[in-house]
Short mmCIF file of C-alpha atoms in Angstrom, two decimals:
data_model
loop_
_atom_site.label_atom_id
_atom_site.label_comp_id
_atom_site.label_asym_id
_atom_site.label_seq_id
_atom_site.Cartn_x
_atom_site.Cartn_y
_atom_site.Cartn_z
CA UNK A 27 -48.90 7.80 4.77
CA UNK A 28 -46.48 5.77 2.12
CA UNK A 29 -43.53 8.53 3.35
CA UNK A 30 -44.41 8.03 6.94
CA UNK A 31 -44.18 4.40 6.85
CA UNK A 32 -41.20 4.46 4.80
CA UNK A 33 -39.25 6.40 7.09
CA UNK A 34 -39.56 4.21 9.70
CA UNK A 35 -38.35 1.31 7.40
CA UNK A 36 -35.57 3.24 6.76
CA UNK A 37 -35.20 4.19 10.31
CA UNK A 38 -34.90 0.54 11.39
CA UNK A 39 -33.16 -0.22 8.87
CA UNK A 40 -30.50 1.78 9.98
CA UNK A 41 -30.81 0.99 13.59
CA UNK A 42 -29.86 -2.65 12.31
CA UNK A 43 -26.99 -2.17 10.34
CA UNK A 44 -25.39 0.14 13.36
CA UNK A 45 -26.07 -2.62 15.38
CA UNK A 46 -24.19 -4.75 12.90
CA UNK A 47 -21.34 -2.76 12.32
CA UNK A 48 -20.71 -2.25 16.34
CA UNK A 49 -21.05 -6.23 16.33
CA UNK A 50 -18.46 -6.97 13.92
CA UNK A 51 -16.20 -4.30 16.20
CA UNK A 52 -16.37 -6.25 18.81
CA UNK A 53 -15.66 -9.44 17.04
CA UNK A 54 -11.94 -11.26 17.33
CA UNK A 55 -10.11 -12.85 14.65
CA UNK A 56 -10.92 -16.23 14.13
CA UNK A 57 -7.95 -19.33 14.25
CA UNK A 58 -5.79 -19.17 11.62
CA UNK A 59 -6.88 -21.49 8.61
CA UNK A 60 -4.75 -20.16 5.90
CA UNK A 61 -1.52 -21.80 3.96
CA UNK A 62 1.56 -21.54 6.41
CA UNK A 63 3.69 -18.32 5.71
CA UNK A 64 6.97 -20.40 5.22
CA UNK A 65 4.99 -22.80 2.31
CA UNK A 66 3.61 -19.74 0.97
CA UNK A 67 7.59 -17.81 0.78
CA UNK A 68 9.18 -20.46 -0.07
CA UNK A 69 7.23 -22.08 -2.68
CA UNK A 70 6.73 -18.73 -4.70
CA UNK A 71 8.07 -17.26 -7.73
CA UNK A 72 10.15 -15.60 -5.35
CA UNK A 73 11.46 -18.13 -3.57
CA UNK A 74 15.11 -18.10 -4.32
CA UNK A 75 15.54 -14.31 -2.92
CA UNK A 76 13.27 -15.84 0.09
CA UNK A 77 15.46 -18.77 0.82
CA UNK A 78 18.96 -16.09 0.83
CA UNK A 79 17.53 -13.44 3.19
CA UNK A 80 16.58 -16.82 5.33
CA UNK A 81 19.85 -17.81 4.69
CA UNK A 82 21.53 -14.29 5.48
CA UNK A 83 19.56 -14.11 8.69
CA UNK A 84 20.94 -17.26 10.11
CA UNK A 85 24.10 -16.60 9.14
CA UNK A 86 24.29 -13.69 11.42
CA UNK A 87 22.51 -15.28 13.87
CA UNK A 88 25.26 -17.90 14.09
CA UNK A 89 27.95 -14.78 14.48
CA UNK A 90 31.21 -16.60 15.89
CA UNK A 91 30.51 -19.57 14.48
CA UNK A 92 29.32 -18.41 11.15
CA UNK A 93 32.61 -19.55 9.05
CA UNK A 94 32.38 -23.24 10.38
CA UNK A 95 28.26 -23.09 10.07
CA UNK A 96 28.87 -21.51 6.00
CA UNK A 97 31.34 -24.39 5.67
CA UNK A 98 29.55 -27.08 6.70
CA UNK A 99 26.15 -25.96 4.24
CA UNK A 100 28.58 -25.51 1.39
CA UNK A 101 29.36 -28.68 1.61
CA UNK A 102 25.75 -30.00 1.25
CA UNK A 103 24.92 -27.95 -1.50
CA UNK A 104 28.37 -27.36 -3.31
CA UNK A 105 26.73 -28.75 -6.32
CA UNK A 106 24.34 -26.38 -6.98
CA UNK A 107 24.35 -22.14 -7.66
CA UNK A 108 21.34 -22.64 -10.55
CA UNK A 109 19.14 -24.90 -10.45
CA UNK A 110 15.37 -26.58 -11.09
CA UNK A 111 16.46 -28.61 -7.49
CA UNK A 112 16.42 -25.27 -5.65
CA UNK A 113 13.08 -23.77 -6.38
CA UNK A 114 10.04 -24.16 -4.65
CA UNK A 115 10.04 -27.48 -2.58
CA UNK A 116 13.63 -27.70 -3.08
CA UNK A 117 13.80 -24.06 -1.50
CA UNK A 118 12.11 -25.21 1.77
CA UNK A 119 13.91 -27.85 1.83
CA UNK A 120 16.96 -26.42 1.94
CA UNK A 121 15.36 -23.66 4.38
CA UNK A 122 15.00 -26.46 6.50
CA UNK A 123 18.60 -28.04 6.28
CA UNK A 124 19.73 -24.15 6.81
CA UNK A 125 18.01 -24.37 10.24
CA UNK A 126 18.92 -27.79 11.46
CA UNK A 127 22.73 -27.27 11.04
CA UNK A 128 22.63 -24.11 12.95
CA UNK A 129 24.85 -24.36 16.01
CA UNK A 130 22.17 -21.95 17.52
CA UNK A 131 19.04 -23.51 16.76
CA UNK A 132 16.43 -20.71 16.29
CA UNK A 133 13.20 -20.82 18.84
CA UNK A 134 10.77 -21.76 16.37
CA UNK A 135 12.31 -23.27 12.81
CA UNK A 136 10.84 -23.42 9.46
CA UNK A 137 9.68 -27.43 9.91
CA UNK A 138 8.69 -25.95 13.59
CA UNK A 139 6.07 -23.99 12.33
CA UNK A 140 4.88 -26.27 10.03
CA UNK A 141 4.46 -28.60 11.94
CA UNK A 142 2.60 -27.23 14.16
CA UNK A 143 0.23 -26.53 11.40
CA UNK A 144 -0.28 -30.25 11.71
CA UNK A 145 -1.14 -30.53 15.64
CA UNK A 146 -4.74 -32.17 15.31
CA UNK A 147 -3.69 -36.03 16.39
CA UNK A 148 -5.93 -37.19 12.76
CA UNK A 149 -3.50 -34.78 10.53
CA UNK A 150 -0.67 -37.06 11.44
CA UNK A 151 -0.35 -38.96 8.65
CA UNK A 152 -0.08 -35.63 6.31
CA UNK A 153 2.97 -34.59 8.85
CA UNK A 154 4.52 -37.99 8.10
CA UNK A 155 4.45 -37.91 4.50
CA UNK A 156 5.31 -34.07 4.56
CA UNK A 157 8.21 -34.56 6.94
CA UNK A 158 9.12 -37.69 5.25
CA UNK A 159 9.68 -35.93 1.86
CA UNK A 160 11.18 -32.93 3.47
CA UNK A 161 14.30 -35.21 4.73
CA UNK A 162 14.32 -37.68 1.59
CA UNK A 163 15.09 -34.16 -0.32
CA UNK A 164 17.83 -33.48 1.75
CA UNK A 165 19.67 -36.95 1.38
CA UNK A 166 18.96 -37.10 -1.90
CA UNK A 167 19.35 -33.24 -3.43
CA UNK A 168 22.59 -34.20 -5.28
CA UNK A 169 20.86 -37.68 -6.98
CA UNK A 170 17.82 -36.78 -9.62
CA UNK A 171 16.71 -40.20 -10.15
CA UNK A 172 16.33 -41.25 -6.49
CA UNK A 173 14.71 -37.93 -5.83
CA UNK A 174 12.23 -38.31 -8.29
CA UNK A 175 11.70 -41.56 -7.63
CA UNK A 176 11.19 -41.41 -3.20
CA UNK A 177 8.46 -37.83 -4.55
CA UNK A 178 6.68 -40.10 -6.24
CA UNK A 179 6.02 -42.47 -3.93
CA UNK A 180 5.55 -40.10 -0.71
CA UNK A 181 3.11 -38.11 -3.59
CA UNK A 182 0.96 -41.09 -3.49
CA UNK A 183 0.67 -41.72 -0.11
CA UNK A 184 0.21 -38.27 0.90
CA UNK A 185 -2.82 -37.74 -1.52
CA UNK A 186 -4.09 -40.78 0.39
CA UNK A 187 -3.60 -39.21 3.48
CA UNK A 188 -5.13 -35.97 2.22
CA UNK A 189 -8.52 -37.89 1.34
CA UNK A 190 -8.87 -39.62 4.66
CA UNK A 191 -8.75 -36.58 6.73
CA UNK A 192 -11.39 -34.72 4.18
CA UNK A 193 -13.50 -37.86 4.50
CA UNK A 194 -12.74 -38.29 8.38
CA UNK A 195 -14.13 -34.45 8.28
CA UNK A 196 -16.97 -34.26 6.16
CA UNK A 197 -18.36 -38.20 6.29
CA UNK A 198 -17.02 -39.10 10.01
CA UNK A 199 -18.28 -36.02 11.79
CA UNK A 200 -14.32 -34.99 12.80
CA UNK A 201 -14.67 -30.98 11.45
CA UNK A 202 -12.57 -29.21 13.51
CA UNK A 203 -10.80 -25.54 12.70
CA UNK A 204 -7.68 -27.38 13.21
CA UNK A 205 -8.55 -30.22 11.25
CA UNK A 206 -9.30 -27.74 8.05
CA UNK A 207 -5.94 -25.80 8.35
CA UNK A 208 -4.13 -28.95 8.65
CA UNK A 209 -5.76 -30.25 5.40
CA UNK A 210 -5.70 -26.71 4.01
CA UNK A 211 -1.28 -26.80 4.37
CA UNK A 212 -1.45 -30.53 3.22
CA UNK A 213 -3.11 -29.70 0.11
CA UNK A 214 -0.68 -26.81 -0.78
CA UNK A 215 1.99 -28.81 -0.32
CA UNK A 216 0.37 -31.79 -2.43
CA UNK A 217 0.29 -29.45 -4.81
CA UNK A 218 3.74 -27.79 -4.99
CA UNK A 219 4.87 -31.80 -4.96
CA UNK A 220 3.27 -32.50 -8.06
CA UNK A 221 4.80 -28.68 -9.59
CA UNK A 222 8.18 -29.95 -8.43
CA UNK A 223 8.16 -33.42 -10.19
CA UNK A 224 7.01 -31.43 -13.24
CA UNK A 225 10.21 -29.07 -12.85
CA UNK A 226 12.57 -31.81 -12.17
CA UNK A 227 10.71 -33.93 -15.52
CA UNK A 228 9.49 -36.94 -12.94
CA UNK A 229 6.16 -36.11 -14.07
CA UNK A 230 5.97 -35.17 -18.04
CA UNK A 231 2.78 -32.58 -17.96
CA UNK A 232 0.69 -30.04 -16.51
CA UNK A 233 -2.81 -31.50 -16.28
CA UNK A 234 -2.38 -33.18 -13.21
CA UNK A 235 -1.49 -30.22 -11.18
CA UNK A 236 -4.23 -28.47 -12.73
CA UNK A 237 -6.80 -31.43 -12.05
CA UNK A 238 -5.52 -31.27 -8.87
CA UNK A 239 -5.81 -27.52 -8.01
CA UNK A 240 -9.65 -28.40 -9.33
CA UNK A 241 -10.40 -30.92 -7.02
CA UNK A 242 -8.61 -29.03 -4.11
CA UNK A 243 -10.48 -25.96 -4.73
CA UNK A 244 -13.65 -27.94 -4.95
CA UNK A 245 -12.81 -29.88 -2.02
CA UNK A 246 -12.95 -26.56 -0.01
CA UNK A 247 -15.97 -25.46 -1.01
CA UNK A 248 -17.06 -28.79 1.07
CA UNK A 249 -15.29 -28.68 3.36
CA UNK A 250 -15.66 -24.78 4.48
CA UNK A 251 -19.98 -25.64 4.33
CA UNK A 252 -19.21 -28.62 6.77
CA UNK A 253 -17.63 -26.31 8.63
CA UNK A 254 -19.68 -23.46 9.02
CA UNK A 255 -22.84 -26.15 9.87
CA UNK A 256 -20.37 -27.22 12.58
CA UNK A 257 -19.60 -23.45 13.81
CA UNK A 258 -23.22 -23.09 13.50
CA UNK A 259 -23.83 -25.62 16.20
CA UNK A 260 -22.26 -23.96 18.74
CA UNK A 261 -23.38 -20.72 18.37
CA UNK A 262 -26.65 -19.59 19.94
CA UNK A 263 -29.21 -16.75 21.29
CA UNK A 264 -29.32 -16.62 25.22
CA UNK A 265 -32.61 -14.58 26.87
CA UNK A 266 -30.91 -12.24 29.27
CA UNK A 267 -33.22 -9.87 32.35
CA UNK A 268 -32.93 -6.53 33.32
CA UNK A 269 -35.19 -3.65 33.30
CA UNK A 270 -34.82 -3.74 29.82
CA UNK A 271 -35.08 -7.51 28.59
CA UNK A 272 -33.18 -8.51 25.31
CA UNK A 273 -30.50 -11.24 24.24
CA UNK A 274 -27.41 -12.37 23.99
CA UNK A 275 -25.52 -14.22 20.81
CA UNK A 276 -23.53 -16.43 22.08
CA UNK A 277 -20.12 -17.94 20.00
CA UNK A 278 -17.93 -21.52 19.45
CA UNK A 279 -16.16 -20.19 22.43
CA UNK A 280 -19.18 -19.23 25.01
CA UNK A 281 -18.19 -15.61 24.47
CA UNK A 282 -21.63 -13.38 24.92
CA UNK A 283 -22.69 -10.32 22.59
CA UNK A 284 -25.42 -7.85 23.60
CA UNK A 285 -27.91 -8.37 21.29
CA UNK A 286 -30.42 -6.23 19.80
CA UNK A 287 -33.70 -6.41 17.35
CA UNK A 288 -30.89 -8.39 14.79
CA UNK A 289 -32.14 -12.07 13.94
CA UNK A 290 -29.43 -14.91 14.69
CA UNK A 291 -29.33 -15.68 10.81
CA UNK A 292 -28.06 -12.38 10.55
CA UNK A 293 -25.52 -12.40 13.49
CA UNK A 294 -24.28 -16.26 12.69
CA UNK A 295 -23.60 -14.60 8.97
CA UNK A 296 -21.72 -11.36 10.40
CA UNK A 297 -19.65 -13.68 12.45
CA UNK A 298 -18.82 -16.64 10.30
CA UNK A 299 -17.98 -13.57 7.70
CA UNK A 300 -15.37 -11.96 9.97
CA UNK A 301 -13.64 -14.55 11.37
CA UNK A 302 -13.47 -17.41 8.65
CA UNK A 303 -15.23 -16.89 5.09
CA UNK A 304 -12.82 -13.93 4.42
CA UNK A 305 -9.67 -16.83 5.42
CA UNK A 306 -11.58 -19.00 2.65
CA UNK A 307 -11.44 -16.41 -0.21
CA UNK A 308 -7.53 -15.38 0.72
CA UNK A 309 -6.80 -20.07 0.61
CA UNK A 310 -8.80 -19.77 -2.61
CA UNK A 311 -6.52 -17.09 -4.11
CA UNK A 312 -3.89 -19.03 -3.11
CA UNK A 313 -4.77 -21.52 -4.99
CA UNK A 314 -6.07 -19.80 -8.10
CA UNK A 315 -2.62 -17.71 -7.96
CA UNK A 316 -1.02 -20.91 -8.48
CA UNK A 317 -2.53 -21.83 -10.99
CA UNK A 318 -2.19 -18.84 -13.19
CA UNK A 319 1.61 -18.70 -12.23
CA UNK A 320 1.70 -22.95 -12.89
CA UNK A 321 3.91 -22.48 -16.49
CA UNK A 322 6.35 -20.21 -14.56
CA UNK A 323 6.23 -22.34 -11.38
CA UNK A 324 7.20 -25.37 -13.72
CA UNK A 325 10.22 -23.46 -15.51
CA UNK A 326 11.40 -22.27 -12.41
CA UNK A 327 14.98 -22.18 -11.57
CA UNK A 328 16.46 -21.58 -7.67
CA UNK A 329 19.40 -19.52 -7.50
CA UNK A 330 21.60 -19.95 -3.93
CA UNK A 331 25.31 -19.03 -3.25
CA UNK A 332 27.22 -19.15 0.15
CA UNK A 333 29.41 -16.57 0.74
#
């Protein structure tokens, strides 16, 4: 009787998980919540060999003009072939002055597609301060002192920035997947601001990168519950007829799933899983990679020649 009974556990045991696993098939990726590409490249250890195959691309892309278009960038950056100024921010910076004096402006530039990480109308104020140190790097790449000094600043009012759109999220009921990846990209920037103030001796230490990369990672552990409780919301299980009767799970986006003998605990979990917890765990390695690579980060030194 015990082996009788236990091969039917077994039995619907298995009918589950195939009902699972033909599920998750079916399911889409979710939005896009992870750091932006062009933070991630150009922030990196490897950012100087990032920021000359950027570099090499446009210059092709500018073909005829390419000898007035090298000209006028060595002229910017004629100080500089090795230097603290050139790694990591100072990279994308310079990624970003690479694309602006193009005389063929590429479809979608490097500040393009960040900011268009920072579409939702309450990440605004990150975009200002982000933007705002992006071009206060460019007038003042050949001038330590004032660069240090305008970071600084924008550092403080971007980490203010930072904390009103968590709070606007988790206390003010705002939790959107757009809000998130907004905050996600403002935080990895804070963060690569406070590395760069280190490198150019602005700020004199480590720990407050590394107390920041603590409160950041904490911060989304928050912030990724809030979120799921708001995915949660929308998702549901819909009675459908037939000559078979059964149910649909239904997603954020009113997109139906034939159900079968699975609870909605167990579909919710399947579906959060797939489209966002496995974008949490690759933001957290992002963050935990930067932290292990902080004491190179810190000694880094950009390399960039025009030829």
């Amino acid at each position: 009787m015990g082996n009788v009974v236990s091969t039917v556990e077994e039995h619907i045991r298995e009918q589950r998980r195939r009902a699972l696993d033909d599920f998750k098939k079916r399911l889409s990726e979710g939005p896009d919540l992870k750091v932006n590409e062009n933070l991630v490249k150009f922030t990196s250890l490897d950012s100087s060999d990032n920021l000359r195959q950027h570099y090499q691309r446009r210059r092709m892309e500018a073909d005829d003009c390419a000898a007035d278009w090298t000209k006028s960038l060595a002229e910017k950056l004629s100080a500089f072939s090795s230097a603290p100024e050139l790694a990591g921010l100072g990279a994308l910076a310079i990624a970003v002055l690479i694309d602006i004096i193009s005389f063929s402006p590429p479809e979608e530039s490097t500040k393009d597609a960040l900011r268009s990480v920072f579409a939702e109308q309450k990440a605004s104020e990150v975009w200002d301060q982000i933007d705002e140190c992006l071009k206060r790097y460019r007038m003042h790449i050949n001038n330590n002192d004032e660069l240090v000094s305008d970071m600084k600043r924008i550092e403080r009012q971007l980490s203010v920035a930072l904390t009103k759109l968590k709070n606007s999220m988790v206390r003010d009921g705002h939790m959107s997947s757009e809000a998130l990846k907004a905050w996600v990209n403002g935080a990895a920037f804070h963060i690569q601001m406070l590395i760069h103030l280190v490198r150019l001796g602005g700020i004199q230490t480590c720990d407050p990168v590394e107390e920041l990369l603590s409160t950041y990672q904490n911060n989304l552990d928050l912030l990724f519950e809030k979120h799921q409780e708001v995915i949660k919301g929308k998702c549901f299980m819909m009675p459908w007829g037939g000559s078979i009767p059964g149910r649909y799970f239904v997603d954020e986006n009113d997109k139906c799933y034939e159900g079968g003998s699975i609870s909605y605990e167990e579909y919710f979990e399947a579906y959060y899983d797939h489209r966002y917890s496995r974008q949490k765990d690759e933001i957290q390695r992002y963050f935990s990679d930067v932290r292990q690579n902080l004491q190179e980060l810190v000694h880094q030194r950009g390399s960039f020649s025009i030829d």
